[in-house]
Amino acid sequence: MNNENEKKEQTGTFFRFEDLRIYHKSLAYINWLQDATSLYPDNDNSNLAPRFNTSARNIALNIAEGSARNKSQFVYYLKMAKSAIRECMVYTTISHNANLLSDTYENESRELLMEMTKMIGALISSLQRSNGYNNSSSNHSNSNSHHSHPTHVSEDVPHTEHDNFGNTYDDI
């Protein structure tokens, strides 16, 4: 069995999404949310907890599904994951307003969702650069502007990614 673990470490996982930190972050959010919504009353006629949990699961599911596709389709699925994050933010607000989530839980959910949004945005930017997309102006920059050098992404090799907020992601 030790040889199996060594082989896994050398070749990476069979499922590419399992190598992504954002995937593991989304699983952690699912677990956190299940704990938080377990405190919701059983007589909730709006089915808020199941809907909230479904949206959270959709973050991870879209990341996993997209990772098996080509880069442009992966970007599409990552955008769907961001949509699921926005749904979770709405459910966070609804739950907080209904006094189902405390201020502490509401803030923690907001922070986790913002962090995942940034990570997905960085991954999308990285994938688009590797496909030759340029989200900035296609005009030549003047000499006073900062020049960025696109990073070419190998599908199998992790690299460091920086987002617009100064965060660094090493799994993209």
JSON list of C-alpha atoms in Angstrom, two decimals:
[
{"chain": "A", "resi": 1, "resn": "MET", "atom": "CA", "xyz": [0.00, 0.00, 0.00]},
{"chain": "A", "resi": 2, "resn": "ASN", "atom": "CA", "xyz": [2.96, 2.30, 0.58]},
{"chain": "A", "resi": 3, "resn": "ASN", "atom": "CA", "xyz": [3.91, 1.93, -3.09]},
{"chain": "A", "resi": 4, "resn": "GLU", "atom": "CA", "xyz": [0.43, 3.11, -4.04]},
{"chain": "A", "resi": 5, "resn": "ASN", "atom": "CA", "xyz": [0.83, 6.31, -2.01]},
{"chain": "A", "resi": 6, "resn": "GLU", "atom": "CA", "xyz": [4.28, 6.93, -3.48]},
{"chain": "A", "resi": 7, "resn": "LYS", "atom": "CA", "xyz": [2.93, 6.42, -7.00]},
{"chain": "A", "resi": 8, "resn": "LYS", "atom": "CA", "xyz": [0.08, 8.86, -6.29]},
{"chain": "A", "resi": 9, "resn": "GLU", "atom": "CA", "xyz": [2.56, 11.49, -5.05]},
{"chain": "A", "resi": 10, "resn": "GLN", "atom": "CA", "xyz": [4.71, 11.08, -8.17]},
{"chain": "A", "resi": 11, "resn": "THR", "atom": "CA", "xyz": [1.91, 11.23, -10.73]},
{"chain": "A", "resi": 12, "resn": "GLY", "atom": "CA", "xyz": [-0.66, 13.41, -9.02]},
{"chain": "A", "resi": 13, "resn": "THR", "atom": "CA", "xyz": [-4.24, 12.35, -8.57]},
{"chain": "A", "resi": 14, "resn": "PHE", "atom": "CA", "xyz": [-6.30, 10.73, -11.27]},
{"chain": "A", "resi": 15, "resn": "PHE", "atom": "CA", "xyz": [-8.92, 13.45, -10.93]},
{"chain": "A", "resi": 16, "resn": "ARG", "atom": "CA", "xyz": [-7.29, 16.80, -11.68]},
{"chain": "A", "resi": 17, "resn": "PHE", "atom": "CA", "xyz": [-9.71, 18.79, -9.53]},
{"chain": "A", "resi": 18, "resn": "GLU", "atom": "CA", "xyz": [-8.38, 16.99, -6.44]},
{"chain": "A", "resi": 19, "resn": "ASP", "atom": "CA", "xyz": [-5.10, 18.86, -6.96]},
{"chain": "A", "resi": 20, "resn": "LEU", "atom": "CA", "xyz": [-6.83, 22.26, -6.76]},
{"chain": "A", "resi": 21, "resn": "ARG", "atom": "CA", "xyz": [-6.84, 24.14, -3.46]},
{"chain": "A", "resi": 22, "resn": "ILE", "atom": "CA", "xyz": [-10.11, 25.82, -4.45]},
{"chain": "A", "resi": 23, "resn": "TYR", "atom": "CA", "xyz": [-11.76, 22.40, -4.65]},
{"chain": "A", "resi": 24, "resn": "HIS", "atom": "CA", "xyz": [-10.62, 21.57, -1.11]},
{"chain": "A", "resi": 25, "resn": "LYS", "atom": "CA", "xyz": [-11.64, 25.04, 0.09]},
{"chain": "A", "resi": 26, "resn": "SER", "atom": "CA", "xyz": [-15.14, 24.43, -1.33]},
{"chain": "A", "resi": 27, "resn": "LEU", "atom": "CA", "xyz": [-15.34, 21.06, 0.47]},
{"chain": "A", "resi": 28, "resn": "ALA", "atom": "CA", "xyz": [-14.35, 22.77, 3.72]},
{"chain": "A", "resi": 29, "resn": "TYR", "atom": "CA", "xyz": [-17.13, 25.34, 3.15]},
{"chain": "A", "resi": 30, "resn": "ILE", "atom": "CA", "xyz": [-19.64, 22.52, 2.59]},
{"chain": "A", "resi": 31, "resn": "ASN", "atom": "CA", "xyz": [-18.65, 20.94, 5.92]},
{"chain": "A", "resi": 32, "resn": "TRP", "atom": "CA", "xyz": [-18.72, 24.30, 7.71]},
{"chain": "A", "resi": 33, "resn": "LEU", "atom": "CA", "xyz": [-22.16, 25.06, 6.25]},
{"chain": "A", "resi": 34, "resn": "GLN", "atom": "CA", "xyz": [-23.60, 21.67, 7.19]},
{"chain": "A", "resi": 35, "resn": "ASP", "atom": "CA", "xyz": [-22.58, 22.36, 10.78]},
{"chain": "A", "resi": 36, "resn": "ALA", "atom": "CA", "xyz": [-24.04, 25.89, 10.66]},
{"chain": "A", "resi": 37, "resn": "THR", "atom": "CA", "xyz": [-27.35, 24.86, 9.08]},
{"chain": "A", "resi": 38, "resn": "SER", "atom": "CA", "xyz": [-27.76, 21.92, 11.46]},
{"chain": "A", "resi": 39, "resn": "LEU", "atom": "CA", "xyz": [-28.78, 24.61, 13.96]},
{"chain": "A", "resi": 40, "resn": "TYR", "atom": "CA", "xyz": [-31.72, 25.70, 11.75]},
{"chain": "A", "resi": 41, "resn": "PRO", "atom": "CA", "xyz": [-35.17, 24.77, 13.09]},
{"chain": "A", "resi": 42, "resn": "ASP", "atom": "CA", "xyz": [-36.73, 21.54, 11.81]},
{"chain": "A", "resi": 43, "resn": "ASN", "atom": "CA", "xyz": [-39.98, 23.36, 11.02]},
{"chain": "A", "resi": 44, "resn": "ASP", "atom": "CA", "xyz": [-38.39, 25.60, 8.36]},
{"chain": "A", "resi": 45, "resn": "ASN", "atom": "CA", "xyz": [-41.06, 25.53, 5.64]},
{"chain": "A", "resi": 46, "resn": "SER", "atom": "CA", "xyz": [-38.89, 27.45, 3.18]},
{"chain": "A", "resi": 47, "resn": "ASN", "atom": "CA", "xyz": [-36.38, 24.57, 2.96]},
{"chain": "A", "resi": 48, "resn": "LEU", "atom": "CA", "xyz": [-33.65, 27.17, 3.35]},
{"chain": "A", "resi": 49, "resn": "ALA", "atom": "CA", "xyz": [-31.02, 24.80, 4.76]},
{"chain": "A", "resi": 50, "resn": "PRO", "atom": "CA", "xyz": [-31.28, 22.21, 1.95]},
{"chain": "A", "resi": 51, "resn": "ARG", "atom": "CA", "xyz": [-31.23, 24.92, -0.72]},
{"chain": "A", "resi": 52, "resn": "PHE", "atom": "CA", "xyz": [-28.24, 26.64, 0.91]},
{"chain": "A", "resi": 53, "resn": "ASN", "atom": "CA", "xyz": [-26.37, 23.33, 1.14]},
{"chain": "A", "resi": 54, "resn": "THR", "atom": "CA", "xyz": [-27.18, 22.49, -2.49]},
{"chain": "A", "resi": 55, "resn": "SER", "atom": "CA", "xyz": [-25.69, 25.80, -3.64]},
{"chain": "A", "resi": 56, "resn": "ALA", "atom": "CA", "xyz": [-22.56, 25.10, -1.58]},
{"chain": "A", "resi": 57, "resn": "ARG", "atom": "CA", "xyz": [-22.22, 21.63, -3.12]},
{"chain": "A", "resi": 58, "resn": "ASN", "atom": "CA", "xyz": [-22.63, 23.16, -6.58]},
{"chain": "A", "resi": 59, "resn": "ILE", "atom": "CA", "xyz": [-19.40, 25.13, -6.05]},
{"chain": "A", "resi": 60, "resn": "ALA", "atom": "CA", "xyz": [-17.38, 21.92, -5.71]},
{"chain": "A", "resi": 61, "resn": "LEU", "atom": "CA", "xyz": [-19.40, 20.07, -8.36]},
{"chain": "A", "resi": 62, "resn": "ASN", "atom": "CA", "xyz": [-18.82, 22.76, -10.99]},
{"chain": "A", "resi": 63, "resn": "ILE", "atom": "CA", "xyz": [-15.09, 22.83, -10.25]},
{"chain": "A", "resi": 64, "resn": "ALA", "atom": "CA", "xyz": [-14.91, 19.05, -10.58]},
{"chain": "A", "resi": 65, "resn": "GLU", "atom": "CA", "xyz": [-17.00, 18.89, -13.76]},
{"chain": "A", "resi": 66, "resn": "GLY", "atom": "CA", "xyz": [-15.16, 21.72, -15.46]},
{"chain": "A", "resi": 67, "resn": "SER", "atom": "CA", "xyz": [-11.73, 20.29, -14.74]},
{"chain": "A", "resi": 68, "resn": "ALA", "atom": "CA", "xyz": [-12.48, 17.36, -17.05]},
{"chain": "A", "resi": 69, "resn": "ARG", "atom": "CA", "xyz": [-13.23, 19.69, -19.96]},
{"chain": "A", "resi": 70, "resn": "ASN", "atom": "CA", "xyz": [-11.08, 21.84, -22.23]},
{"chain": "A", "resi": 71, "resn": "LYS", "atom": "CA", "xyz": [-9.83, 25.17, -20.89]},
{"chain": "A", "resi": 72, "resn": "SER", "atom": "CA", "xyz": [-12.63, 27.34, -22.29]},
{"chain": "A", "resi": 73, "resn": "GLN", "atom": "CA", "xyz": [-15.26, 24.96, -20.90]},
{"chain": "A", "resi": 74, "resn": "PHE", "atom": "CA", "xyz": [-13.41, 24.84, -17.58]},
{"chain": "A", "resi": 75, "resn": "VAL", "atom": "CA", "xyz": [-13.64, 28.64, -17.44]},
{"chain": "A", "resi": 76, "resn": "TYR", "atom": "CA", "xyz": [-17.41, 28.35, -18.07]},
{"chain": "A", "resi": 77, "resn": "TYR", "atom": "CA", "xyz": [-17.80, 25.88, -15.19]},
{"chain": "A", "resi": 78, "resn": "LEU", "atom": "CA", "xyz": [-15.66, 28.05, -12.92]},
{"chain": "A", "resi": 79, "resn": "LYS", "atom": "CA", "xyz": [-18.01, 30.94, -13.68]},
{"chain": "A", "resi": 80, "resn": "MET", "atom": "CA", "xyz": [-20.91, 28.66, -12.74]},
{"chain": "A", "resi": 81, "resn": "ALA", "atom": "CA", "xyz": [-19.09, 27.93, -9.47]},
{"chain": "A", "resi": 82, "resn": "LYS", "atom": "CA", "xyz": [-18.88, 31.70, -8.88]},
{"chain": "A", "resi": 83, "resn": "SER", "atom": "CA", "xyz": [-22.65, 31.88, -9.50]},
{"chain": "A", "resi": 84, "resn": "ALA", "atom": "CA", "xyz": [-23.14, 29.22, -6.83]},
{"chain": "A", "resi": 85, "resn": "ILE", "atom": "CA", "xyz": [-20.97, 31.30, -4.48]},
{"chain": "A", "resi": 86, "resn": "ARG", "atom": "CA", "xyz": [-23.24, 34.30, -5.09]},
{"chain": "A", "resi": 87, "resn": "GLU", "atom": "CA", "xyz": [-26.26, 32.10, -4.32]},
{"chain": "A", "resi": 88, "resn": "CYS", "atom": "CA", "xyz": [-24.59, 31.12, -1.05]},
{"chain": "A", "resi": 89, "resn": "MET", "atom": "CA", "xyz": [-24.06, 34.80, -0.24]},
{"chain": "A", "resi": 90, "resn": "VAL", "atom": "CA", "xyz": [-27.77, 35.46, -0.79]},
{"chain": "A", "resi": 91, "resn": "TYR", "atom": "CA", "xyz": [-28.67, 32.49, 1.42]},
{"chain": "A", "resi": 92, "resn": "THR", "atom": "CA", "xyz": [-26.21, 33.79, 4.02]},
{"chain": "A", "resi": 93, "resn": "THR", "atom": "CA", "xyz": [-27.99, 37.15, 4.06]},
{"chain": "A", "resi": 94, "resn": "ILE", "atom": "CA", "xyz": [-31.46, 35.59, 4.14]},
{"chain": "A", "resi": 95, "resn": "SER", "atom": "CA", "xyz": [-30.42, 33.30, 7.00]},
{"chain": "A", "resi": 96, "resn": "HIS", "atom": "CA", "xyz": [-28.87, 36.16, 8.94]},
{"chain": "A", "resi": 97, "resn": "ASN", "atom": "CA", "xyz": [-31.93, 38.37, 8.44]},
{"chain": "A", "resi": 98, "resn": "ALA", "atom": "CA", "xyz": [-34.15, 35.51, 9.67]},
{"chain": "A", "resi": 99, "resn": "ASN", "atom": "CA", "xyz": [-31.94, 35.20, 12.78]},
{"chain": "A", "resi": 100, "resn": "LEU", "atom": "CA", "xyz": [-30.87, 31.70, 11.73]},
{"chain": "A", "resi": 101, "resn": "LEU", "atom": "CA", "xyz": [-27.21, 32.74, 11.42]},
{"chain": "A", "resi": 102, "resn": "SER", "atom": "CA", "xyz": [-25.47, 34.81, 14.07]},
{"chain": "A", "resi": 103, "resn": "ASP", "atom": "CA", "xyz": [-23.34, 37.82, 13.16]},
{"chain": "A", "resi": 104, "resn": "THR", "atom": "CA", "xyz": [-20.25, 35.66, 13.65]},
{"chain": "A", "resi": 105, "resn": "TYR", "atom": "CA", "xyz": [-21.49, 32.94, 11.28]},
{"chain": "A", "resi": 106, "resn": "GLU", "atom": "CA", "xyz": [-22.63, 35.54, 8.76]},
{"chain": "A", "resi": 107, "resn": "ASN", "atom": "CA", "xyz": [-19.20, 37.20, 8.75]},
{"chain": "A", "resi": 108, "resn": "GLU", "atom": "CA", "xyz": [-17.40, 33.87, 8.54]},
{"chain": "A", "resi": 109, "resn": "SER", "atom": "CA", "xyz": [-19.55, 32.75, 5.61]},
{"chain": "A", "resi": 110, "resn": "ARG", "atom": "CA", "xyz": [-18.96, 36.07, 3.83]},
{"chain": "A", "resi": 111, "resn": "GLU", "atom": "CA", "xyz": [-15.17, 35.79, 4.32]},
{"chain": "A", "resi": 112, "resn": "LEU", "atom": "CA", "xyz": [-15.05, 32.20, 3.07]},
{"chain": "A", "resi": 113, "resn": "LEU", "atom": "CA", "xyz": [-17.18, 33.04, 0.03]},
{"chain": "A", "resi": 114, "resn": "MET", "atom": "CA", "xyz": [-15.05, 36.09, -0.83]},
{"chain": "A", "resi": 115, "resn": "GLU", "atom": "CA", "xyz": [-11.88, 34.02, -0.54]},
{"chain": "A", "resi": 116, "resn": "MET", "atom": "CA", "xyz": [-13.27, 31.35, -2.88]},
{"chain": "A", "resi": 117, "resn": "THR", "atom": "CA", "xyz": [-14.40, 34.02, -5.35]},
{"chain": "A", "resi": 118, "resn": "LYS", "atom": "CA", "xyz": [-10.88, 35.45, -5.45]},
{"chain": "A", "resi": 119, "resn": "MET", "atom": "CA", "xyz": [-9.32, 32.02, -5.89]},
{"chain": "A", "resi": 120, "resn": "ILE", "atom": "CA", "xyz": [-11.65, 31.13, -8.75]},
{"chain": "A", "resi": 121, "resn": "GLY", "atom": "CA", "xyz": [-11.04, 34.52, -10.37]},
{"chain": "A", "resi": 122, "resn": "ALA", "atom": "CA", "xyz": [-7.29, 33.90, -10.23]},
{"chain": "A", "resi": 123, "resn": "LEU", "atom": "CA", "xyz": [-7.73, 30.44, -11.74]},
{"chain": "A", "resi": 124, "resn": "ILE", "atom": "CA", "xyz": [-9.91, 31.84, -14.54]},
{"chain": "A", "resi": 125, "resn": "SER", "atom": "CA", "xyz": [-7.32, 34.53, -15.30]},
{"chain": "A", "resi": 126, "resn": "SER", "atom": "CA", "xyz": [-4.57, 31.94, -15.40]},
{"chain": "A", "resi": 127, "resn": "LEU", "atom": "CA", "xyz": [-6.51, 29.68, -17.75]},
{"chain": "A", "resi": 128, "resn": "GLN", "atom": "CA", "xyz": [-7.42, 32.58, -20.04]},
{"chain": "A", "resi": 129, "resn": "ARG", "atom": "CA", "xyz": [-3.81, 33.75, -20.24]},
{"chain": "A", "resi": 130, "resn": "SER", "atom": "CA", "xyz": [-2.69, 30.24, -21.12]},
{"chain": "A", "resi": 131, "resn": "ASN", "atom": "CA", "xyz": [-5.28, 30.19, -23.91]},
{"chain": "A", "resi": 132, "resn": "GLY", "atom": "CA", "xyz": [-3.94, 33.46, -25.30]},
{"chain": "A", "resi": 133, "resn": "TYR", "atom": "CA", "xyz": [-6.85, 35.56, -24.07]},
{"chain": "A", "resi": 134, "resn": "ASN", "atom": "CA", "xyz": [-6.02, 39.07, -22.94]},
{"chain": "A", "resi": 135, "resn": "ASN", "atom": "CA", "xyz": [-8.60, 40.67, -20.69]},
{"chain": "A", "resi": 136, "resn": "SER", "atom": "CA", "xyz": [-6.83, 44.01, -20.70]},
{"chain": "A", "resi": 137, "resn": "SER", "atom": "CA", "xyz": [-6.91, 46.53, -23.49]},
{"chain": "A", "resi": 138, "resn": "SER", "atom": "CA", "xyz": [-5.51, 45.28, -26.77]},
{"chain": "A", "resi": 139, "resn": "ASN", "atom": "CA", "xyz": [-3.83, 48.63, -27.41]},
{"chain": "A", "resi": 140, "resn": "HIS", "atom": "CA", "xyz": [-0.13, 48.95, -26.72]},
{"chain": "A", "resi": 141, "resn": "SER", "atom": "CA", "xyz": [0.61, 50.28, -23.25]},
{"chain": "A", "resi": 142, "resn": "ASN", "atom": "CA", "xyz": [2.43, 53.51, -22.74]},
{"chain": "A", "resi": 143, "resn": "SER", "atom": "CA", "xyz": [5.89, 53.48, -21.20]},
{"chain": "A", "resi": 144, "resn": "ASN", "atom": "CA", "xyz": [4.59, 54.44, -17.74]},
{"chain": "A", "resi": 145, "resn": "SER", "atom": "CA", "xyz": [2.32, 51.43, -17.35]},
{"chain": "A", "resi": 146, "resn": "HIS", "atom": "CA", "xyz": [3.23, 48.12, -15.76]},
{"chain": "A", "resi": 147, "resn": "HIS", "atom": "CA", "xyz": [3.86, 45.27, -18.14]},
{"chain": "A", "resi": 148, "resn": "SER", "atom": "CA", "xyz": [2.76, 41.84, -17.10]},
{"chain": "A", "resi": 149, "resn": "HIS", "atom": "CA", "xyz": [4.25, 38.72, -18.52]},
{"chain": "A", "resi": 150, "resn": "PRO", "atom": "CA", "xyz": [1.68, 36.03, -19.14]},
{"chain": "A", "resi": 151, "resn": "THR", "atom": "CA", "xyz": [2.28, 32.76, -17.40]},
{"chain": "A", "resi": 152, "resn": "HIS", "atom": "CA", "xyz": [1.81, 29.70, -19.55]},
{"chain": "A", "resi": 153, "resn": "VAL", "atom": "CA", "xyz": [0.05, 27.04, -17.57]},
{"chain": "A", "resi": 154, "resn": "SER", "atom": "CA", "xyz": [0.85, 23.41, -18.00]},
{"chain": "A", "resi": 155, "resn": "GLU", "atom": "CA", "xyz": [-2.20, 21.37, -17.18]},
{"chain": "A", "resi": 156, "resn": "ASP", "atom": "CA", "xyz": [-0.16, 19.12, -14.89]},
{"chain": "A", "resi": 157, "resn": "VAL", "atom": "CA", "xyz": [2.28, 21.50, -13.22]},
{"chain": "A", "resi": 158, "resn": "PRO", "atom": "CA", "xyz": [1.14, 23.77, -10.36]},
{"chain": "A", "resi": 159, "resn": "HIS", "atom": "CA", "xyz": [2.40, 27.34, -10.33]},
{"chain": "A", "resi": 160, "resn": "THR", "atom": "CA", "xyz": [1.95, 30.46, -8.26]},
{"chain": "A", "resi": 161, "resn": "GLU", "atom": "CA", "xyz": [-0.88, 32.83, -9.16]},
{"chain": "A", "resi": 162, "resn": "HIS", "atom": "CA", "xyz": [-1.44, 36.33, -7.80]},
{"chain": "A", "resi": 163, "resn": "ASP", "atom": "CA", "xyz": [-4.82, 38.02, -7.88]},
{"chain": "A", "resi": 164, "resn": "ASN", "atom": "CA", "xyz": [-5.71, 41.71, -7.89]},
{"chain": "A", "resi": 165, "resn": "PHE", "atom": "CA", "xyz": [-6.00, 41.68, -4.10]},
{"chain": "A", "resi": 166, "resn": "GLY", "atom": "CA", "xyz": [-2.40, 40.65, -3.42]},
{"chain": "A", "resi": 167, "resn": "ASN", "atom": "CA", "xyz": [-3.26, 37.03, -2.61]},
{"chain": "A", "resi": 168, "resn": "THR", "atom": "CA", "xyz": [-1.08, 34.20, -3.86]},
{"chain": "A", "resi": 169, "resn": "TYR", "atom": "CA", "xyz": [-2.38, 30.83, -4.98]},
{"chain": "A", "resi": 170, "resn": "ASP", "atom": "CA", "xyz": [0.03, 27.96, -5.51]},
{"chain": "A", "resi": 171, "resn": "ASP", "atom": "CA", "xyz": [-2.28, 25.30, -6.88]},
{"chain": "A", "resi": 172, "resn": "ILE", "atom": "CA", "xyz": [-3.45, 26.72, -10.14]}
]
